[in-house]
Amino acid sequence: MEAIEAIRTRRSVRDYLSRPVDRALIAEIVCDAAHAPWTPMSRPEPWVFNVIEGRERVAGYGERALRFARDNRADRDGYRWADDPAFSVFYNAPTVILITGRIGNPLALEECTRAGQLLTVAAHARGLGTCWVGSPNLWLADKGVQAELGIADGFEPLAAFTIGYPAQTSQRPIDFEPRIIWSKDGAAPALKSG
């Protein structure tokens, strides 16, 4: 699949086939993600990727993450999903990839975000689906959970992705043109609206 086609046709997948993803394919996708730009401040290792395999194992972690969110969520909007009995943290995925950034690096979140975006496009280009999931973040911040998952010393999970063969693919709800503000020397910005 051509790069532009992969970028424009990628969708978040929230239901997966039970078919496992081959480790060699996961390794290729992670290597693609590691081609994301990163800053010199992040040397020598801007991120570490942790791969969790096995549909039952992933589902079990999802149940734990959901319970943790219910018990530890902030008292504010944005956590209604935690009270939905049908909610699935990892959407039946056979694999989850965590991207961890170096603790103390003020740009770690940005480094992991760039790698994550490439990961989603690289997976789609190879026939897989992904979803960037934020619901397990409270659970993943727990030091005991990090130790259990084998998070590298000096790193913390900053992005979590489900990955697998899509059971269904959603259509993009709308096609929109982003707002662009053009600026040039000596002139006020010209607005282009969609």
GROMACS .gro file of C-alpha atoms in nm:
model
  194
    1MET     CA    1   0.000   0.000   0.000
    2GLU     CA    2   0.131   0.345  -0.089
    3ALA     CA    3   0.212   0.575   0.204
    4ILE     CA    4  -0.047   0.843   0.124
    5GLU     CA    5  -0.318   0.580   0.078
    6ALA     CA    6  -0.227   0.425   0.414
    7ILE     CA    7  -0.243   0.764   0.586
    8ARG     CA    8  -0.579   0.856   0.436
    9THR     CA    9  -0.751   0.518   0.477
   10ARG     CA   10  -0.632   0.427   0.828
   11ARG     CA   11  -0.912   0.398   1.082
   12SER     CA   12  -0.930   0.315   1.451
   13VAL     CA   13  -1.036  -0.049   1.486
   14ARG     CA   14  -1.247  -0.150   1.784
   15ASP     CA   15  -1.316  -0.516   1.707
   16TYR     CA   16  -1.063  -0.781   1.608
   17LEU     CA   17  -1.057  -1.135   1.478
   18SER     CA   18  -0.914  -1.392   1.719
   19ARG     CA   19  -0.630  -1.466   1.473
   20PRO     CA   20  -0.293  -1.397   1.639
   21VAL     CA   21  -0.043  -1.162   1.475
   22ASP     CA   22   0.292  -1.315   1.385
   23ARG     CA   23   0.583  -1.185   1.593
   24ALA     CA   24   0.792  -1.114   1.283
   25LEU     CA   25   0.516  -0.886   1.152
   26ILE     CA   26   0.490  -0.707   1.488
   27ALA     CA   27   0.869  -0.660   1.489
   28GLU     CA   28   0.855  -0.505   1.138
   29ILE     CA   29   0.584  -0.262   1.247
   30VAL     CA   30   0.778  -0.165   1.560
   31CYS     CA   31   1.089  -0.107   1.346
   32ASP     CA   32   0.880   0.118   1.121
   33ALA     CA   33   0.756   0.312   1.423
   34ALA     CA   34   1.115   0.357   1.539
   35HIS     CA   35   1.178   0.560   1.223
   36ALA     CA   36   0.976   0.844   1.375
   37PRO     CA   37   1.167   1.166   1.427
   38TRP     CA   38   1.311   1.215   1.774
   39THR     CA   39   1.515   1.480   1.945
   40PRO     CA   40   1.882   1.464   2.050
   41MET     CA   41   1.762   1.515   2.408
   42SER     CA   42   1.616   1.163   2.392
   43ARG     CA   43   1.942   0.985   2.317
   44PRO     CA   44   2.045   0.711   2.341
   45GLU     CA   45   1.703   0.542   2.350
   46PRO     CA   46   1.393   0.759   2.294
   47TRP     CA   47   1.145   0.478   2.357
   48VAL     CA   48   1.102   0.110   2.439
   49PHE     CA   49   0.819  -0.101   2.297
   50ASN     CA   50   0.649  -0.363   2.515
   51VAL     CA   51   0.436  -0.620   2.332
   52ILE     CA   52   0.162  -0.806   2.518
   53GLU     CA   53   0.043  -1.115   2.332
   54GLY     CA   54  -0.254  -1.347   2.376
   55ARG     CA   55  -0.619  -1.256   2.349
   56GLU     CA   56  -0.711  -1.398   2.693
   57ARG     CA   57  -0.415  -1.231   2.861
   58VAL     CA   58  -0.492  -0.899   2.694
   59ALA     CA   59  -0.862  -0.927   2.792
   60GLY     CA   60  -0.764  -1.004   3.153
   61TYR     CA   61  -0.543  -0.698   3.166
   62GLY     CA   62  -0.828  -0.497   3.019
   63GLU     CA   63  -1.064  -0.610   3.294
   64ARG     CA   64  -0.807  -0.513   3.555
   65ALA     CA   65  -0.750  -0.174   3.390
   66LEU     CA   66  -1.125  -0.111   3.387
   67ARG     CA   67  -1.160  -0.197   3.759
   68PHE     CA   68  -0.858   0.021   3.837
   69ALA     CA   69  -1.013   0.314   3.648
   70ARG     CA   70  -1.344   0.272   3.834
   71ASP     CA   71  -1.164   0.274   4.169
   72ASN     CA   72  -0.906   0.547   4.096
   73ARG     CA   73  -1.055   0.787   3.843
   74ALA     CA   74  -1.058   1.158   3.895
   75ASP     CA   75  -1.385   1.318   3.998
   76ARG     CA   76  -1.451   1.483   3.662
   77ASP     CA   77  -1.611   1.424   3.325
   78GLY     CA   78  -1.449   1.185   3.083
   79TYR     CA   79  -1.476   0.856   3.271
   80ARG     CA   80  -1.834   0.751   3.191
   81TRP     CA   81  -1.695   0.458   2.991
   82ALA     CA   82  -1.571   0.307   3.318
   83ASP     CA   83  -1.933   0.253   3.428
   84ASP     CA   84  -2.042   0.085   3.104
   85PRO     CA   85  -2.061  -0.291   3.168
   86ALA     CA   86  -2.013  -0.363   2.796
   87PHE     CA   87  -1.698  -0.150   2.762
   88SER     CA   88  -1.383  -0.333   2.650
   89VAL     CA   89  -1.053  -0.159   2.721
   90PHE     CA   90  -0.861  -0.351   2.454
   91TYR     CA   91  -1.150  -0.429   2.214
   92ASN     CA   92  -1.087  -0.806   2.192
   93ALA     CA   93  -0.743  -0.749   2.042
   94PRO     CA   94  -0.494  -1.036   2.036
   95THR     CA   95  -0.202  -0.798   2.093
   96VAL     CA   96  -0.129  -0.470   2.268
   97ILE     CA   97   0.180  -0.257   2.211
   98LEU     CA   98   0.292  -0.012   2.476
   99ILE     CA   99   0.531   0.266   2.386
  100THR     CA  100   0.728   0.377   2.687
  101GLY     CA  101   0.927   0.696   2.722
  102ARG     CA  102   1.224   0.777   2.940
  103ILE     CA  103   1.129   0.917   3.281
  104GLY     CA  104   1.267   1.269   3.323
  105ASN     CA  105   1.273   1.342   2.952
  106PRO     CA  106   1.047   1.647   2.908
  107LEU     CA  107   0.984   1.542   2.547
  108ALA     CA  108   0.907   1.174   2.613
  109LEU     CA  109   0.534   1.211   2.544
  110GLU     CA  110   0.603   1.378   2.210
  111GLU     CA  111   0.857   1.110   2.116
  112CYS     CA  112   0.608   0.832   2.193
  113THR     CA  113   0.329   1.016   2.010
  114ARG     CA  114   0.533   1.042   1.690
  115ALA     CA  115   0.630   0.674   1.706
  116GLY     CA  116   0.269   0.581   1.776
  117GLN     CA  117   0.138   0.758   1.470
  118LEU     CA  118   0.386   0.576   1.248
  119LEU     CA  119   0.295   0.248   1.417
  120THR     CA  120  -0.073   0.290   1.327
  121VAL     CA  121   0.001   0.371   0.963
  122ALA     CA  122   0.260   0.091   0.926
  123ALA     CA  123   0.016  -0.162   1.072
  124HIS     CA  124  -0.262  -0.049   0.838
  125ALA     CA  125  -0.031  -0.069   0.537
  126ARG     CA  126   0.026  -0.437   0.629
  127GLY     CA  127  -0.343  -0.523   0.662
  128LEU     CA  128  -0.374  -0.485   1.038
  129GLY     CA  129  -0.592  -0.258   1.245
  130THR     CA  130  -0.498  -0.053   1.550
  131CYS     CA  131  -0.659   0.170   1.806
  132TRP     CA  132  -0.477   0.416   2.027
  133VAL     CA  133  -0.637   0.346   2.364
  134GLY     CA  134  -0.630   0.589   2.654
  135SER     CA  135  -0.857   0.400   2.892
  136PRO     CA  136  -0.577   0.187   3.046
  137ASN     CA  137  -0.358   0.488   3.128
  138LEU     CA  138  -0.444   0.510   3.499
  139TRP     CA  139  -0.368   0.140   3.542
  140LEU     CA  140  -0.047   0.162   3.339
  141ALA     CA  141   0.080   0.444   3.564
  142ASP     CA  142   0.083   0.205   3.863
  143LYS     CA  143   0.441   0.098   3.948
  144GLY     CA  144   0.331  -0.255   4.040
  145VAL     CA  145   0.160  -0.296   3.703
  146GLN     CA  146   0.468  -0.161   3.526
  147ALA     CA  147   0.686  -0.417   3.703
  148GLU     CA  148   0.444  -0.698   3.613
  149LEU     CA  149   0.446  -0.593   3.246
  150GLY     CA  150   0.825  -0.576   3.232
  151ILE     CA  151   0.848  -0.203   3.165
  152ALA     CA  152   1.217  -0.117   3.129
  153ASP     CA  153   1.386   0.057   3.422
  154GLY     CA  154   1.378   0.434   3.380
  155PHE     CA  155   1.082   0.425   3.138
  156GLU     CA  156   0.706   0.468   3.176
  157PRO     CA  157   0.414   0.377   2.946
  158LEU     CA  158   0.292   0.681   2.755
  159ALA     CA  159   0.094   0.526   2.468
  160ALA     CA  160  -0.103   0.201   2.431
  161PHE     CA  161  -0.226   0.048   2.106
  162THR     CA  162  -0.441  -0.249   2.025
  163ILE     CA  163  -0.330  -0.433   1.713
  164GLY     CA  164  -0.471  -0.722   1.516
  165TYR     CA  165  -0.672  -0.830   1.214
  166PRO     CA  166  -0.988  -0.617   1.196
  167ALA     CA  167  -1.323  -0.793   1.240
  168GLN     CA  168  -1.477  -0.484   1.084
  169THR     CA  169  -1.352  -0.147   0.967
  170SER     CA  170  -1.545   0.171   1.023
  171GLN     CA  171  -1.586   0.430   0.755
  172ARG     CA  172  -1.457   0.778   0.814
  173PRO     CA  173  -1.766   0.962   0.937
  174ILE     CA  174  -1.696   1.279   0.743
  175ASP     CA  175  -1.435   1.403   0.506
  176PHE     CA  176  -1.326   1.748   0.608
  177GLU     CA  177  -1.067   1.998   0.506
  178PRO     CA  178  -0.856   2.123   0.793
  179ARG     CA  179  -0.849   2.494   0.853
  180ILE     CA  180  -0.525   2.644   0.721
  181ILE     CA  181  -0.397   2.991   0.804
  182TRP     CA  182  -0.139   3.105   0.549
  183SER     CA  183   0.113   3.371   0.645
  184LYS     CA  184   0.375   3.536   0.427
  185ASP     CA  185   0.619   3.819   0.463
  186GLY     CA  186   0.458   4.162   0.499
  187ALA     CA  187   0.099   4.044   0.479
  188ALA     CA  188  -0.174   3.959   0.723
  189PRO     CA  189  -0.258   3.588   0.737
  190ALA     CA  190  -0.500   3.477   0.467
  191LEU     CA  191  -0.769   3.244   0.593
  192LYS     CA  192  -0.884   2.949   0.388
  193SER     CA  193  -1.204   2.795   0.511
  194GLY     CA  194  -1.343   2.454   0.418
   0.00000   0.00000   0.00000
